Structures are given as structure tokens and as C-alpha cells.
Coordinates of C-alpha atoms and ligand atoms in Angstrom, one line a residue:
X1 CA -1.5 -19.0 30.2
X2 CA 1.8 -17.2 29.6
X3 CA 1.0 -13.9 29.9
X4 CA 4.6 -12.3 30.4
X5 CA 5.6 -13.7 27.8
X6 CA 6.8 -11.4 25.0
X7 CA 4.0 -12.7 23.2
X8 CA 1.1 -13.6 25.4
X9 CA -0.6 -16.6 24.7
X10 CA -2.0 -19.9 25.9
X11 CA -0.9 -22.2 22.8
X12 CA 2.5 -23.1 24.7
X13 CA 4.0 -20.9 22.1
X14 CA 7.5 -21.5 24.5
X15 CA 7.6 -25.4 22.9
X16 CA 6.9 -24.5 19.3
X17 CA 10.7 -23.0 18.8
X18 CA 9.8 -21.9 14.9
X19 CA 6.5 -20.7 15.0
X20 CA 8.0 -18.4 18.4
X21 CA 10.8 -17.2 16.1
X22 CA 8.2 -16.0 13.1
X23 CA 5.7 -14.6 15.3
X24 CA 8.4 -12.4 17.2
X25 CA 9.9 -11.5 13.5
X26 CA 6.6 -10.2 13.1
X27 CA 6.3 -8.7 16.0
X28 CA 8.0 -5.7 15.5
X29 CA 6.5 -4.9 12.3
X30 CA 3.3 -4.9 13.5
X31 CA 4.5 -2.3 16.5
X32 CA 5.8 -0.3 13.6
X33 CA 2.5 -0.5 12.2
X34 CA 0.5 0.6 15.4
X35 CA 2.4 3.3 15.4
X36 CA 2.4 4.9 12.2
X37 CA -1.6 3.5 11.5
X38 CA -2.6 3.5 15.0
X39 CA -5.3 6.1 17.1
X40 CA -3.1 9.4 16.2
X41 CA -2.1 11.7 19.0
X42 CA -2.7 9.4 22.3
X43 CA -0.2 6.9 22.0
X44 CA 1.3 8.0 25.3
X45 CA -2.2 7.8 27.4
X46 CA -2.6 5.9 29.8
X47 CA -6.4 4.3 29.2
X48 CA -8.5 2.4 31.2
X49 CA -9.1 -0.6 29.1
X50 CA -9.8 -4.5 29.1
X51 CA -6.7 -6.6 28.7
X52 CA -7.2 -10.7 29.1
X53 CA -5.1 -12.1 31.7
X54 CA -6.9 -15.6 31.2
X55 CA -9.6 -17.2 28.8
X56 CA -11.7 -18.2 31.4
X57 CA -14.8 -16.3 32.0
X58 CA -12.9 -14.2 35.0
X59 CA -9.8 -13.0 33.5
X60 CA -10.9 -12.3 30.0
X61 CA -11.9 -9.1 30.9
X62 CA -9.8 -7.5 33.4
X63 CA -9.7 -3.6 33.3
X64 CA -6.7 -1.1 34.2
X65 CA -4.9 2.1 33.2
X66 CA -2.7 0.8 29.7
X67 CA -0.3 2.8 27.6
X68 CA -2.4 1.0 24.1
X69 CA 1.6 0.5 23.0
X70 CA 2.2 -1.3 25.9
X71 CA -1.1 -3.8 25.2
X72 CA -0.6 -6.8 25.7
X73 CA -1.7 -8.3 22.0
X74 CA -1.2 -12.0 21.9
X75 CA -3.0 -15.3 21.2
X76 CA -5.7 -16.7 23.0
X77 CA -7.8 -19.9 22.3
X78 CA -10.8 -21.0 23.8
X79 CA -9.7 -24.5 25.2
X80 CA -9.6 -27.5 22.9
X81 CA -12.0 -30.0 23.4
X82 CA -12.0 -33.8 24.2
X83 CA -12.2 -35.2 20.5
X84 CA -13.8 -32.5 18.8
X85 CA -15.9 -33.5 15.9
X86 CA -16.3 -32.3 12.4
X87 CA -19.9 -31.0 12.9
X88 CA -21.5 -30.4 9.6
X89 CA -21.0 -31.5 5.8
X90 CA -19.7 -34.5 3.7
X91 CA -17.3 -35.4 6.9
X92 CA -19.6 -34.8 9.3
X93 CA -18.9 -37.0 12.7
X94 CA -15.2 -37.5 11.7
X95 CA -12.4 -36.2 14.4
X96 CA -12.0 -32.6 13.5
X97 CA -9.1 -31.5 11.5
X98 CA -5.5 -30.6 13.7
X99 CA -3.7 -30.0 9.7
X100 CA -5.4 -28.0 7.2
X101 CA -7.1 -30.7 4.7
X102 CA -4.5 -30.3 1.6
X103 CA -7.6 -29.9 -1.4
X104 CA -8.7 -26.5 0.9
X105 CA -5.4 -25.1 1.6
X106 CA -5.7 -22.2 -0.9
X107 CA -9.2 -21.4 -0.3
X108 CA -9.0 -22.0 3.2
X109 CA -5.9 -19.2 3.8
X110 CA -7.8 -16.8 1.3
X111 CA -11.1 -16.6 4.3
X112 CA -7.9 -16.3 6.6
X113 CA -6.6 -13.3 5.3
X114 CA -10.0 -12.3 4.0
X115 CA -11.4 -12.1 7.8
X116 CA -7.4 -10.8 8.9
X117 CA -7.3 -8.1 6.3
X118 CA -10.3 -5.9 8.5
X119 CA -8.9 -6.1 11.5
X120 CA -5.9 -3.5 10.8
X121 CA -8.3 -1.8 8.2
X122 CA -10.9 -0.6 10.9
X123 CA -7.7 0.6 12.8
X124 CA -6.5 2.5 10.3
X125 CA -10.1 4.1 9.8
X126 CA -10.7 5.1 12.6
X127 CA -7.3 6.8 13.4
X128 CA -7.8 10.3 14.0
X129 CA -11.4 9.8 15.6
X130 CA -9.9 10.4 19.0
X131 CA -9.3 14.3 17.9
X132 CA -13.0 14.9 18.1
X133 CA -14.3 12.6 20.6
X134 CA -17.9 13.8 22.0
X135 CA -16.3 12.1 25.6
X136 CA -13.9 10.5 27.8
X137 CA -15.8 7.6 27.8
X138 CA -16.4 7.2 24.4
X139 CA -12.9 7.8 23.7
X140 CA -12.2 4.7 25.9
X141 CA -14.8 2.8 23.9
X142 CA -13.1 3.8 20.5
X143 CA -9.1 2.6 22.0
X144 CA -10.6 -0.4 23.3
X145 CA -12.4 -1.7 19.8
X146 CA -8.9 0.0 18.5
X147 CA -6.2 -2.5 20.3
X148 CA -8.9 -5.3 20.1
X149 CA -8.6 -5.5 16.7
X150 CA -5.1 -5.4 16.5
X151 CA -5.5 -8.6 18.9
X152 CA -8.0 -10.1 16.5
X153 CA -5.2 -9.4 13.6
X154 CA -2.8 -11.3 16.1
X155 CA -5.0 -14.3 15.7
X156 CA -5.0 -14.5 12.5
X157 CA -1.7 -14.1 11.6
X158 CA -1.3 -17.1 14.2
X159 CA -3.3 -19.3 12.4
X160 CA -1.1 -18.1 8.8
X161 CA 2.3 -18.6 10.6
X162 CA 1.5 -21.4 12.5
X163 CA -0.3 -23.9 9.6
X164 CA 0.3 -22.3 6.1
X165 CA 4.5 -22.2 6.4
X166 CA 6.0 -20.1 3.6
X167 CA 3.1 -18.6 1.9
X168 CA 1.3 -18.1 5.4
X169 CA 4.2 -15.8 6.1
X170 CA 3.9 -13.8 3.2
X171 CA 0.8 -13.1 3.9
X172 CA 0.9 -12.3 7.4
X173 CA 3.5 -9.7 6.0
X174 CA 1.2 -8.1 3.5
X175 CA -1.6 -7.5 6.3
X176 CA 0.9 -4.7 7.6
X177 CA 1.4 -3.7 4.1
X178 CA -1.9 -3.0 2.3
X179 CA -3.5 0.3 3.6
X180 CA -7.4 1.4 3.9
X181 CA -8.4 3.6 1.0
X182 CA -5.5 3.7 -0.4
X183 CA -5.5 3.5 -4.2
X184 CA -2.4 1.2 -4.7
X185 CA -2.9 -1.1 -1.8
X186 CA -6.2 -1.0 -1.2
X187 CA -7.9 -3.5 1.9
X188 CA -9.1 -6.2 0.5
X189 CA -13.3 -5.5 1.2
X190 CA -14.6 -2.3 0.0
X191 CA -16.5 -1.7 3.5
X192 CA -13.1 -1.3 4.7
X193 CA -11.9 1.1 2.7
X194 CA -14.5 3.4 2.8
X195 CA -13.6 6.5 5.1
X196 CA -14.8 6.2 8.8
X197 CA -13.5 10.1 9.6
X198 CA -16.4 11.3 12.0
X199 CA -18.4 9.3 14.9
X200 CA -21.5 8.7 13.8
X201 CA -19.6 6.5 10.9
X202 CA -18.1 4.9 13.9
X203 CA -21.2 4.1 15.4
X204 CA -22.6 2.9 12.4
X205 CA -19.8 1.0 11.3
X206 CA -19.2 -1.0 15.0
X207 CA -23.2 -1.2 14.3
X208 CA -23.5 -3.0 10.9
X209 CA -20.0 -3.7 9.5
X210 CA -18.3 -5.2 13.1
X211 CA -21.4 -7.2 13.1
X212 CA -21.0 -9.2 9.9
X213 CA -17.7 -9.7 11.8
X214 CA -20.0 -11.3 14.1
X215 CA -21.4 -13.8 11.7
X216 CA -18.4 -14.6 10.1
X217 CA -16.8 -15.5 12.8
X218 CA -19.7 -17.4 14.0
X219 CA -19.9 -19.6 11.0
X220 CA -15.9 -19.8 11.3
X221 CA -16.0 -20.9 14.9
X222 CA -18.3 -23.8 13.9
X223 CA -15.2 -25.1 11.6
X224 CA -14.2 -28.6 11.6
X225 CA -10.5 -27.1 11.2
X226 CA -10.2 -26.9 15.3
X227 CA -7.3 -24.2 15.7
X228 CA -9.5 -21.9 13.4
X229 CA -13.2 -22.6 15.4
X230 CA -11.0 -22.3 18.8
X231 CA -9.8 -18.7 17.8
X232 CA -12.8 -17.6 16.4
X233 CA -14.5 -18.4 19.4
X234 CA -12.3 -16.1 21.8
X235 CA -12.4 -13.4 19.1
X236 CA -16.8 -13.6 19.4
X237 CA -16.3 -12.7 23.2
X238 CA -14.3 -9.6 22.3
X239 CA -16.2 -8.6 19.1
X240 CA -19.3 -8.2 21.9
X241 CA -18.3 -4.9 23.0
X242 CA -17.8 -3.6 19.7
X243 CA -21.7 -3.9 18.3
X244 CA -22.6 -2.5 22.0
X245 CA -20.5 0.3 21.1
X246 CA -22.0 1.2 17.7
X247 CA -25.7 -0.1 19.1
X248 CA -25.7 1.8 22.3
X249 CA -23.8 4.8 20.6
X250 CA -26.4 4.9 17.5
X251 CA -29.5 5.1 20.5
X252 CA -27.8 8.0 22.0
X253 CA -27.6 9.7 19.2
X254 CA -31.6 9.1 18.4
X255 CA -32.0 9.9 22.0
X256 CA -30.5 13.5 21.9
X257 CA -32.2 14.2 18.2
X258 CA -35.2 13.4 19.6
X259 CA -34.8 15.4 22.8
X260 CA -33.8 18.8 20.3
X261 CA -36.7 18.0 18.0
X262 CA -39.0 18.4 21.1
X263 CA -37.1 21.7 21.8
X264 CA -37.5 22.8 17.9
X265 CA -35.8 22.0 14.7
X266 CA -32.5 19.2 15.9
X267 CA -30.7 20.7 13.4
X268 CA -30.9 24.8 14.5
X269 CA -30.0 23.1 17.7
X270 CA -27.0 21.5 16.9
X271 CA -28.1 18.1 16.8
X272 CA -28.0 15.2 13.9
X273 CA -31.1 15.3 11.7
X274 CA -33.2 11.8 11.5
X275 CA -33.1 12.0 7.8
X276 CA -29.0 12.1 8.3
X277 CA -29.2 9.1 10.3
X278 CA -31.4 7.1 8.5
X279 CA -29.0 7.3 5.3
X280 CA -26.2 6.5 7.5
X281 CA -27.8 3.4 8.1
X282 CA -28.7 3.1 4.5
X283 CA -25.3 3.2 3.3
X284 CA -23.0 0.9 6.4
X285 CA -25.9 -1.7 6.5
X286 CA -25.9 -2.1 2.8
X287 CA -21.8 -2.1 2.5
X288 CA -22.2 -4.9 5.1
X289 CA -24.4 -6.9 3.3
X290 CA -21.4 -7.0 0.7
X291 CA -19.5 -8.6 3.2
X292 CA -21.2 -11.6 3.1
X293 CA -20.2 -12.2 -1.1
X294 CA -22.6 -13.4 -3.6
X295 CA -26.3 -14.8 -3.0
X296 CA -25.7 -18.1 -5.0
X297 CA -22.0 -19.3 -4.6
X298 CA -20.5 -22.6 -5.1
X299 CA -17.5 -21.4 -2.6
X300 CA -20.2 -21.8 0.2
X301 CA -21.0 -25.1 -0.8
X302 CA -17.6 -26.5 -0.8
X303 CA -16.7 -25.0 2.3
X304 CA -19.5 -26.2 4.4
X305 CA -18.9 -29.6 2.7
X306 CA -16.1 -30.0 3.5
X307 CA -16.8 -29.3 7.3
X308 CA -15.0 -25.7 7.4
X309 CA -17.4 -23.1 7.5
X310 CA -21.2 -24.0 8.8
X311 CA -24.2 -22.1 9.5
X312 CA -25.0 -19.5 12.0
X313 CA -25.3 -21.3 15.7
X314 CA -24.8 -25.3 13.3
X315 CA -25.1 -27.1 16.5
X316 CA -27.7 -25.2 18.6
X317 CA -30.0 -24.2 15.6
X318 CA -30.1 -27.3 13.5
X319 CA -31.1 -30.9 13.6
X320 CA -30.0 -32.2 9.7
X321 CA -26.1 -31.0 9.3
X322 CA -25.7 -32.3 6.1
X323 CA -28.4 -29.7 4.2
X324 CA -27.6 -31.9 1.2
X325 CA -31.1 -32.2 0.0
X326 CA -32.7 -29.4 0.8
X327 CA -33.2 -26.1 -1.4
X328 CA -33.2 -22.3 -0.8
X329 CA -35.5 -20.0 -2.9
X330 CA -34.2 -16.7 -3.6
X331 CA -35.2 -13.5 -6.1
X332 CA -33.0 -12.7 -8.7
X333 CA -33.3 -10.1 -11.9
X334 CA -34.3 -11.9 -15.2
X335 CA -35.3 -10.2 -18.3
X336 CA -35.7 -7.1 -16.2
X337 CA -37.6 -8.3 -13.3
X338 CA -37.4 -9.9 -10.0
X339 CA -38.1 -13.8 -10.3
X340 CA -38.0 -16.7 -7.5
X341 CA -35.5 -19.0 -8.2
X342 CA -34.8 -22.2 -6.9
X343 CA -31.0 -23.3 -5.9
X344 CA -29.5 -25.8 -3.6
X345 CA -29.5 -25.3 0.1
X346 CA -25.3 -25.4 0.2
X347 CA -25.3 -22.8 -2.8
X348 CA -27.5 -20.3 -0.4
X349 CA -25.4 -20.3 2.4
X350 CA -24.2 -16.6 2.2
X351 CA -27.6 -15.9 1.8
X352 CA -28.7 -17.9 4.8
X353 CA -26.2 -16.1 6.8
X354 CA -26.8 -12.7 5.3
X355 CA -30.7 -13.4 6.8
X356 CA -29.4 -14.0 10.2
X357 CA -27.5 -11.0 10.2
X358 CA -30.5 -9.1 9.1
X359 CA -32.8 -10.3 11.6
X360 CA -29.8 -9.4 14.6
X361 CA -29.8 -5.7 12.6
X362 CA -33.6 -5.5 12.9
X363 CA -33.4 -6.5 16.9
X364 CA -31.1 -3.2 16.7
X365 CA -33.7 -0.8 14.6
X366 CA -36.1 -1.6 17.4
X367 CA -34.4 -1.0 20.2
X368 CA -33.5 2.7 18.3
X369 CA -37.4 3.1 17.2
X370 CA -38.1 2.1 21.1
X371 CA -36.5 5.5 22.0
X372 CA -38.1 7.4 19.6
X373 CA -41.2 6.7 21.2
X374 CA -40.0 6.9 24.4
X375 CA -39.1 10.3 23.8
X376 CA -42.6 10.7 22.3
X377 CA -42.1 11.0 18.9
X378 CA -43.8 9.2 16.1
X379 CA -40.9 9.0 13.9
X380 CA -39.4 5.8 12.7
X381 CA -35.9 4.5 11.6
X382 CA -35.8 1.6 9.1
X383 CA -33.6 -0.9 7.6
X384 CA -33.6 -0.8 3.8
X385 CA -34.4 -3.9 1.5
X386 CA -31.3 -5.9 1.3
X387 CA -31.5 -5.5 -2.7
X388 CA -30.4 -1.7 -2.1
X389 CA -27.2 -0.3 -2.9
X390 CA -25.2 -3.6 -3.7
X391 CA -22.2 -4.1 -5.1
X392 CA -21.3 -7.6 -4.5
X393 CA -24.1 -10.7 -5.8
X394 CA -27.0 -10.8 -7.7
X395 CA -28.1 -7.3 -6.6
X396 CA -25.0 -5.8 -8.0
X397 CA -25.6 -4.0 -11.5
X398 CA -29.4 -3.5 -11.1
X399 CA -30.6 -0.4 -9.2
X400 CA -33.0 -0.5 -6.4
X401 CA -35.0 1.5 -4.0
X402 CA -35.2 1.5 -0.5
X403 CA -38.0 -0.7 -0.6
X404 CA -36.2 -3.5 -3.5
X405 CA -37.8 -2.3 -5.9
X406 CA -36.6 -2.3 -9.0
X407 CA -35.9 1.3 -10.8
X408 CA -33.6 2.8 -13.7
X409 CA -30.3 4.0 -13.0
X410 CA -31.3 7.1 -13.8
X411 CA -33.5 7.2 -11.1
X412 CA -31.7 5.6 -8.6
X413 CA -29.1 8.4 -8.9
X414 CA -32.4 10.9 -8.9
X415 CA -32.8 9.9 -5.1
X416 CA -29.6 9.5 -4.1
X417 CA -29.7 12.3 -2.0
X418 CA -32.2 11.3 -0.3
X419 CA -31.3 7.6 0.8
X420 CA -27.3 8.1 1.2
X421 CA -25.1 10.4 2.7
X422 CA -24.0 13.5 0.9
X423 CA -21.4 15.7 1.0
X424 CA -23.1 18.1 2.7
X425 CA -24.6 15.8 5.0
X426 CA -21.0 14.6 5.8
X427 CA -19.7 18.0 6.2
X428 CA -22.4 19.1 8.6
X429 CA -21.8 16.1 10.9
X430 CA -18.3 16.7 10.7
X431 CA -19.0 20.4 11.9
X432 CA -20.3 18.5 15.2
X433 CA -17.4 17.1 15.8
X434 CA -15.3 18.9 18.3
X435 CA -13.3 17.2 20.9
X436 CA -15.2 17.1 24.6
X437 CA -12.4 15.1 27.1
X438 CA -13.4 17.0 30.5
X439 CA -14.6 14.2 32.6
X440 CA -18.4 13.9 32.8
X441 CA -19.1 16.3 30.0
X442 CA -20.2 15.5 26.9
X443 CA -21.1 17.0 23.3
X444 CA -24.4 18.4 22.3
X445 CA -25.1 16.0 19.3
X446 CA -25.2 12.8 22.0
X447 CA -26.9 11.8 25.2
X448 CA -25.1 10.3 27.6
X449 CA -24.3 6.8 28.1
X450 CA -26.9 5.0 31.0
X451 CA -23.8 3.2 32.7
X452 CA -20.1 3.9 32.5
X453 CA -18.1 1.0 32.2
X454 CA -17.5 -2.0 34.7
X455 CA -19.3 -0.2 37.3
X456 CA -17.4 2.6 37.2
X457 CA -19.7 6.1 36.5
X458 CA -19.6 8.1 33.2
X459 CA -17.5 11.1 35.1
X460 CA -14.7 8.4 35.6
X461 CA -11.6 9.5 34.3
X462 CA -11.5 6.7 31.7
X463 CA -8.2 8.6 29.6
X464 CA -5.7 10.0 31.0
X465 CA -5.0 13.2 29.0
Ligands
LIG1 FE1 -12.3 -7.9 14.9
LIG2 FE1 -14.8 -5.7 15.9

């Protein structure tokens, strides 16, 4: 590991004398970037964050104060192993790939810069959050998914420099040059250009949207490409924290509605309504499911042929890694109405993953709902049907209610008020939002976290201000 290096990393960057002199081309445009696109106001904090000093289960996570400029961004793989195998698809059993095959070269740097495009995006939504932090410790929180992505970007633009020469370059430069919500550069993925301006969008988007990241990366790190499935893999430890963030944060704002709603009405009290939430959820979960592109998609079946992008958990979950004769069954609209229809397995395979992200998001709705009636109350949060609200896939086009049903557009934008956030809705939460940085005190609109972090107590003066 060559952590003092000016770029950290364990790939011996020090031997590869051209990939070195990209990468620290690069380097300073993405500190440029950081700086103008970065968390606005606390550049010069010192914060007490997570840096890895090794890959290994000890030194991945080790914690001290850090200026976030001062990071220590770099490139970490999980370890290669002994003859690594292509696990899944036409090649399956065959030594893994070192080169990118030639035939997926295209395709292969588009989920490249796909997957590297969010990483800066979430950055640059969620810059000004710190200026109306409910706490010191979730301000820590929010830096540390911050610079984490940044690190995550690093990886990616690795794998671009390092295997796709010219055009990998180019690309690597356009990452710092496209901006979220910005009409003329746009991100690439509409999730991330939605705005993420007050927390409980933050929690809700580390909830739903980090967590596709999850899957994505999961069904990356199974890729018979090895440098790709080695970085995702060190990427999934890191991505952790973030869905605990949005989970954990998301419960502790059900917890403190539900302690005001025993008082009287959470709303005359300052707190966020249930109703509020619940369309929050509504519209990040159904933005997510976006992420995961259409329900019937030839794309998914070459990839996974070809051995570069495999099912959720391929080796631990499944026994037949070819799925070349199997089908999938899946409702789609025709003539007006929701009919079964039968496609091959590898043409479901966003689909397939889409229902394992689902079924994680559920785990999440119960934990929630487990408070609610801890707290005593008989009110429920719920995930909608995955038919709402789509843009992207067989969904997109048709209207839906919150159950999947399918209804006119007319009526669909009838309800809309009363399944997704409005502006009013957003302009009360953002009325919440005033910054709370005293250690150990915290806003009115969120319970307290039940641990700090790393054993250290929630009064522990996790930002330096
Ligand atoms: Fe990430
Ligand atoms: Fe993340």
C-alpha cells in the first residue's frame, strides 16, 4: 500500500510511469472541482472522518480529524486472486479477463462512466446541506458520504485511464465537466439531477438512490473483467455507511414524528408530517427504480453473457450460472392493460436485480414501521408498487397508482399531491432546516442517533467549527 504517495493506492501505481502521469494530470482538476462543487463553507474544518490506510479489514476504516481537501482520495482494490474465473455466462470457467474483451469495449466504458457520472453528481447535490445541519454528527455523516464519493469517482476514472487509453481520458475529463441539474450539462441519470437541497432528501436519497449504487456495484463486482469486480468490491465496503446513513437517519425522523404526534399534531410541533414522509419515499424509491434501466433489455443479456455483469450475490445465490434456458415472467401494458409476458431469463436481468433491491428496501420499511409501533402508534409507512412513477422501462408512459394500478393521466396528476412531494411540502421541510452544530444538541425535527460513531458518544466534537 502506498499511502504517501501523491496518489494513494495499492495498484503499484509507482511502476506504471503513464497511467501515474494521467492520473496526476487529472489530479488537479478534480481538486479544482472539490472545490468549486464540493460541501460549501467547511472546506477548512477539520472533521473526524474514515480515511483507509490499508484494504485489509483493519485499516480500511481508520478514523481522525481531516481537512476533506487534504483527504487522501486514491485507489484501492480488494486483492486479486489466484486465477480468478469468469463466473457466469457464455465464458463461464475461463480465466477472467486482465484487457477489456475488444467486442465490449464501448458498452463496457459506457456502465463505467454510467456508474462514475453519480459519484460527483451526489457531491454536487448535496453541497450546501452542511448550512442547515440538524447536528454535529450528522454533519460528520454527510462529509464522510461527501469525500467517499469523490474516492468512488477516483476508481472509476482509474479503471478509464488505466484500460480505455485515449477515449478513457476524455471521459474521465468530462466527469469533472458535466454538472447536476444543470440544463446544458446535465448528469447523466435523472435521479442525479434532481435537487437534494434539504435533509430529509438526504436521508432518502443515501436510503434508496445510494442503494441501487449497492446493486450495481454488486452485480459489477461479480465481473469476469477482474480490475472492474476488484474495485467494485472495495467501493461496496464504503457504500455501507452510506445506506446506514439514509436508513438510520429516515428511523430518526419517524422516531421524533412519532414522539410529537403523541404530544399533539407533529406538524404544530415542529416536526415532519408522516404523509410528508411517505411521498418522500414515494418519489427517491421510485427515481431509483429508474436506475436500474428497462424491464426487458437485450443490454443485460449481452453483458451477463459475456461474463461482465452477473446477478446479485452470482456465486453465493446460484447453482446454474449460465440462466441460458430459463425464462422470467413479467407484466407489461397491452391494449390498455397489464398482461404477463413471458421473456428470456438474460433479457430480465434488470428486472431481477431491480427485485433484489426491492426486497433490501422492504427490510428498510420494516425496520421504520418497527418504530412506529414502538412508539405506539398504529400508523404505517409503505413502499409503493414498482409500476409507480417511472420514467425509464415498460412502466414509463402509462400512469399508475400507488398500488400499480393502472389509471388515466388525468387522474394520476389528480393525486399527485397526495403521493409526491409538493412545493409546499418542500418549503415546509425546508423551514425545519436551521443549522444545530453545538455538540450534543440536536434539531427538533430528529431524534438522536442510538450510538455516535466508532465508539465515540453523540456529544463528541465530530467537526471542528
Ligand atoms: Fe458511491
Ligand atoms: Fe454512496
Amino acid at each position: 500500500m502506498n499511502l504517501y504517495d501523491r496518489i494513494p493506492n495499492n495498484v503499484n501505481l509507482s511502476e506504471d510511469k503513464k497511467l501515474l502521469r494521467a492520473l496526476e494530470k487529472w489530479l488537479p482538476n478534480y481538486l479544482d472541482w472539490w472545490r468549486e462543487m464540493g460541501p460549501e463553507g467547511f472546506q477548512d474544518k477539520e472533521v473526524w472522518l474514515r480515511t483507509a490506510v490499508d484494504v485489509g479489514s483493519e485499516g480500511w476504516a481508520h478514523f481522525d480529524y481531516v481537512k476533506m481537501p487534504d483527504y487522501r482520495w486514491g485507489i484501492f482494490l480488494q486483492p486479486a486472486q489466484a486465477d480468478a474465473k469468469v463466473g457466469f455466462g457464455d465464458n463461464f470457467g475461463r480465466p477472467a479477463y486482465q484487457e477489456v474483451p475488444g467486442e465490449f469495449r464501448n458498452s463496457l466504458r459506457r456502465i463505467i462512466v454510467t456508474q462514475g457520472d453519480t459519484e460527483p453528481a451526489s457531491v454536487e447535490q448535496q453541497r450546501q446541506l452542511g448550512s442547515t445541519c440538524p447536528s454535529l454528527y450528522d454533519l460528520r455523516n454527510l462529509f464522510q458520504v461527501n469525500i467517499e464519493e469523490g474516492r468512488h469517482l477516483w476508481a472509476m476514472v482509474y479503471l478509464l485511464h488505466g484500460y480505455f487509453g485515449r477515449d478513457g481520458r476524455d471521459e474521465a475529463d468530462a466527469l469533472l465537466e458535466r454538472r447536476s441539474g444543470n440544463p446544458d450539462k446535465p448528469r447523466i441519470l435523472e435521479a442525479f439531477n434532481q435537487p437534494c437541497d434539504d435533509w430529509l432528501n438526504f436521508f432518502a436519497f443515501t436510503m434508496f438512490t445510494d442503494r441501487d449504487g449497492k446493486f450495481q456495484l454488486s452485480a459489477l463486482a461479480e465481473s469476469g473483467f477482474e480490475p472492474l469486480a476488484r474495485t467494485c468490491q472495495f467501493m461496496l465496503t464504503e457504500e455501507a455507511h452510506h445506506m446506514f446513513v439514509g436508513d438510520t437517519g429516515l428511523g430518526r425522523v419517524v422516531r421524533r414524528t412519532a414522539q410529537l404526534m403523541k404530544e399533539g399534531n407533529a406538524r404544530e410541533l415542529g416536526g415532519i408530517p408522516l404523509d410528508i414522509i411517505q411521498k418522500y419515499i414515494n418519489f427517491w424509491f421510485s427515481y431509483s427504480l429508474d436506475l436500474f434501466g428497462g424491464e426487458i433489455s437485450s443490454n443485460s443479456a449481452d453483458f451477463f453473457a459475456a461474463g461482465l455483469k452477473g446477478r446479485y450475490k452470482e456465486q453465493e445465490q446460484y447453482k446454474d450460472h449460465l440462466a441460458a434456458n430459463d425464462s422470467f415472467t413479467l407484466l407489461v401494458v397491452e391494449d390498455g392493460q397489464l398482461k404477463p409476458r413471458e421473456v428470456p431469463l438474460r433479457n430480465a436481468l434488470n428486472e431481477v436485480l431491480r427485485g433484489e433491491y426491492v426486497k433490501d428496501c422492504e427490510k428498510g420499511l420494516a425496520r421504520w414501521n418497527k418504530i412506529l409501533a414502538e412508539e405506539g402508534l398504529t400508523d404505517r409507512l409503505n413502499l409503493p408498487s414498482p409500476r409507480f412513477h417511472r420514467h425509464v422501462g415498460e412502466y414509463a408512459g402509462h400512469d399508475f397508482d400507488l398500488m400499480g394500478n393502472l389509471i388515466t393521466t388525468e387522474e394520476f396528476e389528480r393525486r399527485r399531491s397526495e403521493s409526491l412531494p409538493t412545493i409546499k411540502d418542500r418549503e415546509y421541510v425546508r423551514s425545519l432546516m436551521h443549522s444545530v452544530t453545538q455538540p450534543g444538541k440536536i434539531a427538533n425535527w430528529i431524534a438522536p442517533p442510538a450510538t455516535g460513531v466508532k465508539g465515540k458518544p453523540f456529544e463528541f466534537e465530530y467537526v471542528r467549527l
